[in-house]
GROMACS .gro file of C-alpha atoms in nm:
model
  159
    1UNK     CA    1  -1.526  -2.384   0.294
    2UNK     CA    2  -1.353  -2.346  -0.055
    3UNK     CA    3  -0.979  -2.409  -0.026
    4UNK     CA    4  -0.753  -2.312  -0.299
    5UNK     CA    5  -0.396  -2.377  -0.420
    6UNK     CA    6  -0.160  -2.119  -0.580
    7UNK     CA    7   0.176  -2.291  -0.697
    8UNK     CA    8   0.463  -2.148  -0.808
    9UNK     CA    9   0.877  -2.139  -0.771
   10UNK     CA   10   0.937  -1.782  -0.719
   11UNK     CA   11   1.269  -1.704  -0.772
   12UNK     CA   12   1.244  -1.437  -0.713
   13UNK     CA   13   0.909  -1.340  -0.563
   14UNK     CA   14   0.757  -1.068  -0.833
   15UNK     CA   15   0.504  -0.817  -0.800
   16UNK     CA   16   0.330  -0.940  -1.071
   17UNK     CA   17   0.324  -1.288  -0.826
   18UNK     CA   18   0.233  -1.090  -0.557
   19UNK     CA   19  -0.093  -0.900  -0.759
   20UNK     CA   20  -0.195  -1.266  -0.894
   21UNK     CA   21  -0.229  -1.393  -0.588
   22UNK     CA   22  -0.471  -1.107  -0.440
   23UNK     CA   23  -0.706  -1.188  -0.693
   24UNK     CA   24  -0.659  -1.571  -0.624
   25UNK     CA   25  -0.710  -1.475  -0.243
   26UNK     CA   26  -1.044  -1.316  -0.301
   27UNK     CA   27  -1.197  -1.635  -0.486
   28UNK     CA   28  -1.129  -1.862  -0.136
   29UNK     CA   29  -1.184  -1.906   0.228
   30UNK     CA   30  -0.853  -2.050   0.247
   31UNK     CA   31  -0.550  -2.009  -0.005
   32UNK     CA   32  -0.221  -2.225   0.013
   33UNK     CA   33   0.036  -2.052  -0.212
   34UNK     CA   34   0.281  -2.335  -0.248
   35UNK     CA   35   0.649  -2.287  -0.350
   36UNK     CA   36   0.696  -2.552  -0.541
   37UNK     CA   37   1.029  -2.789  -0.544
   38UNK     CA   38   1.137  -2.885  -0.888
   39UNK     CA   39   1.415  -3.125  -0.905
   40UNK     CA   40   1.446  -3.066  -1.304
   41UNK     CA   41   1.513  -2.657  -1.204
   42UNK     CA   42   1.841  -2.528  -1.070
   43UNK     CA   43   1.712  -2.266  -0.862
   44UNK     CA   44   1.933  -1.939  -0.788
   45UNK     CA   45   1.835  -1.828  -0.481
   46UNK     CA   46   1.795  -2.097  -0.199
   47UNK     CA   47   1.465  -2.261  -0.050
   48UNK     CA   48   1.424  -2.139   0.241
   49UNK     CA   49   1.506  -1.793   0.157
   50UNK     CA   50   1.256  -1.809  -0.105
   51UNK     CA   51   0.996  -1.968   0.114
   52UNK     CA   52   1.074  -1.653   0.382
   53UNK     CA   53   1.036  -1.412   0.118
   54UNK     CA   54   0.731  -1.523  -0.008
   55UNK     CA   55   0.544  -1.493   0.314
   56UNK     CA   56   0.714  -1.140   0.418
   57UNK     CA   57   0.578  -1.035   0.039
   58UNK     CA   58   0.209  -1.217   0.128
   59UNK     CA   59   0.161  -1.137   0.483
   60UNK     CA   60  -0.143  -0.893   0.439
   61UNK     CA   61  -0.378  -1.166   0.273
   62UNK     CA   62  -0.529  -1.305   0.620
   63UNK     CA   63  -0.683  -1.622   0.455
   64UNK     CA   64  -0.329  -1.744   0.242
   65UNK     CA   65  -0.057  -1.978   0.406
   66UNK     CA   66   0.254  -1.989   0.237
   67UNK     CA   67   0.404  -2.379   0.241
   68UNK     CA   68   0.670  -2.572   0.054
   69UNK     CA   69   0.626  -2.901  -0.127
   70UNK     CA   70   0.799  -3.160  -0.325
   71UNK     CA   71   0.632  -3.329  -0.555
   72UNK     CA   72   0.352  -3.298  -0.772
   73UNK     CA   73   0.066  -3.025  -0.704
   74UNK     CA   74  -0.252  -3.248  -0.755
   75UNK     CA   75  -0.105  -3.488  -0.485
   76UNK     CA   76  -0.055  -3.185  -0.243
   77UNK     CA   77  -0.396  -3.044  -0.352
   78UNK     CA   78  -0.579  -3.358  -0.241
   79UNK     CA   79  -0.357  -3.411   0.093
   80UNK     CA   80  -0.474  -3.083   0.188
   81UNK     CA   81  -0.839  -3.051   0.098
   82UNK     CA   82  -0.800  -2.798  -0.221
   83UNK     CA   83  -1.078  -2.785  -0.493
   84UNK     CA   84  -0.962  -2.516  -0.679
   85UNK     CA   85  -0.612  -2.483  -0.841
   86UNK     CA   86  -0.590  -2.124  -0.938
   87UNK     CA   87  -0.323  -2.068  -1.202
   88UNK     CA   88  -0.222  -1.694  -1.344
   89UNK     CA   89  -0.207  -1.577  -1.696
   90UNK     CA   90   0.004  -1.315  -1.885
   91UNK     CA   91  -0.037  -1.383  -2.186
   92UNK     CA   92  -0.155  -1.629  -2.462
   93UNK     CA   93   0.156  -1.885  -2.432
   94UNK     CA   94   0.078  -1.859  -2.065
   95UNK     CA   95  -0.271  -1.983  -2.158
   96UNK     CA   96  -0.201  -2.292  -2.375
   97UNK     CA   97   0.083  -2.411  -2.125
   98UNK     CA   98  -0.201  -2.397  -1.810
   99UNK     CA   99  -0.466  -2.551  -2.022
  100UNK     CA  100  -0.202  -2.862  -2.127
  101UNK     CA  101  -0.135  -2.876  -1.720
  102UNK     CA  102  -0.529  -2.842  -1.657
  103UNK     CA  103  -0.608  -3.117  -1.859
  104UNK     CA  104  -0.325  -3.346  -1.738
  105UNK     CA  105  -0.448  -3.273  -1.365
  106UNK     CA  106  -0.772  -3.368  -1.439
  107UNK     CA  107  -0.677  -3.710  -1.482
  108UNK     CA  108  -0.534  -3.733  -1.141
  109UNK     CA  109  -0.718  -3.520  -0.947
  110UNK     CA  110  -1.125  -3.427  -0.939
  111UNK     CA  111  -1.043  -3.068  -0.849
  112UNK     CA  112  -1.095  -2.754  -1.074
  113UNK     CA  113  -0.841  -2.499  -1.230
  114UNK     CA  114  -0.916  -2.156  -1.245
  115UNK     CA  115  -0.746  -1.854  -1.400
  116UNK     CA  116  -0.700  -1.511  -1.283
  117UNK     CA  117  -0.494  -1.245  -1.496
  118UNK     CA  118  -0.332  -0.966  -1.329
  119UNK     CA  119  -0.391  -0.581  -1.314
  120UNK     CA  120  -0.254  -0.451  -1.687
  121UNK     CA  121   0.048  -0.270  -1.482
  122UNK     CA  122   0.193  -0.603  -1.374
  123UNK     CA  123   0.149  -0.868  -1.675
  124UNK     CA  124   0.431  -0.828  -1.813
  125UNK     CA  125   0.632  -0.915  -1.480
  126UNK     CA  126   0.825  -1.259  -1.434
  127UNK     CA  127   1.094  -1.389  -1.248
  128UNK     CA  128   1.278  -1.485  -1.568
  129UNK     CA  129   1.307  -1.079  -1.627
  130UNK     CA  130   1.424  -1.013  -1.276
  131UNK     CA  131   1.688  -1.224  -1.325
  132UNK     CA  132   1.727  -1.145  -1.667
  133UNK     CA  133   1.778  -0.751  -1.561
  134UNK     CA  134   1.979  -0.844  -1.272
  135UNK     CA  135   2.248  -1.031  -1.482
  136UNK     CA  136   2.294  -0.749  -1.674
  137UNK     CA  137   2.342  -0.510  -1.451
  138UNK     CA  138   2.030  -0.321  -1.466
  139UNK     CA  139   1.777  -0.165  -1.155
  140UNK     CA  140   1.465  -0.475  -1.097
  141UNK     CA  141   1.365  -0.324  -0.816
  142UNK     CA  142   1.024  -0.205  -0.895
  143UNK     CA  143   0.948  -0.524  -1.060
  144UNK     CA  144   0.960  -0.716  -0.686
  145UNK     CA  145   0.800  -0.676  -0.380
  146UNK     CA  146   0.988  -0.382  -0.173
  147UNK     CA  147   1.007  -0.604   0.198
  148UNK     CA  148   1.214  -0.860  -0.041
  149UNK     CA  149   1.419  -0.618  -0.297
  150UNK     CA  150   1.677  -0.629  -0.027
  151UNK     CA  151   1.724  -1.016  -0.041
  152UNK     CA  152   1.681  -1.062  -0.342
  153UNK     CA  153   1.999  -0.848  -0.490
  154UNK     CA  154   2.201  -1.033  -0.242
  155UNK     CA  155   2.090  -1.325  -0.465
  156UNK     CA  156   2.111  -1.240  -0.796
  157UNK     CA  157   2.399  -0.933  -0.760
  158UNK     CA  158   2.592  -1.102  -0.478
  159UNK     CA  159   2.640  -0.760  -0.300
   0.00000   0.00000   0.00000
């Protein structure tokens, strides 16, 4: 069985996110996509409603479980059996950034890192714009999964 890991912060979820990890779901028996815990981020929208929000957003993909960790993503890979990190690209700074962290994790870890790049439509989708748009007043709706649009004004509007 081929397990993979999907890591991310999500905040907020994104379509884009959402169309990255199809493609991630269709190269593994098993797929953890792991909202990952960085104490060096201040996060706007809390942990828990993140972590509920991803899975509402992923809960058609029968082989993914959505977790939570703390800590660095080679240590959960090997505690939970993952080969294959699979890591998403947009664009070219996207690519040198997950090569760097490829080649780091291959010190620690004897797993292998794999890219997918999303549909054309959705590349240019990340959470920085969501909040971006949402701080200045603009609509970000159609940039996020519709089960979560909901929640996630309440986050970054406060209404």
């Amino acid at each position: 069985m081929r397990i993979g890991l999907y890591a991310g912060s999500f905040c907020p979820v994104t379509k884009g996110h959402v169309n990255a990890i199809e493609h991630a779901s269709h190269l593994t028996d098993k797929l953890y996509v792991v909202m990952g815990v960085n104490a060096n981020k201040q996060y706007v929208i809390p942990q828990k409603a993140r972590l509920d929000m991803l899975k509402r957003a992923l809960e058609h993909l029968p082989n993914v479980e959505v977790i939570a960790y703390d800590g660095m993503m080679i240590d959960c890979c090997k505690r939970l059996g993952v080969s294959v990190m699979i890591k998403s690209i947009r664009n070219a700074m996207d690519l040198q950034s997950v090569i760097d962290l490829a080649d780091v994790n291959s010190s620690y870890w004897n797993g292998e890192t794999v890219f997918v790049v999303s549909d054309k439509e959705y590349r240019h989708i990340s959470s920085s714009l969501v909040r971006e748009l949402a701080g200045l007043g603009q609509d970000f709706k159609e940039f996020v999964p519709e089960c979560c649009a909901e929640e996630i004004t309440k986050y970054l509007v406060g209404k």
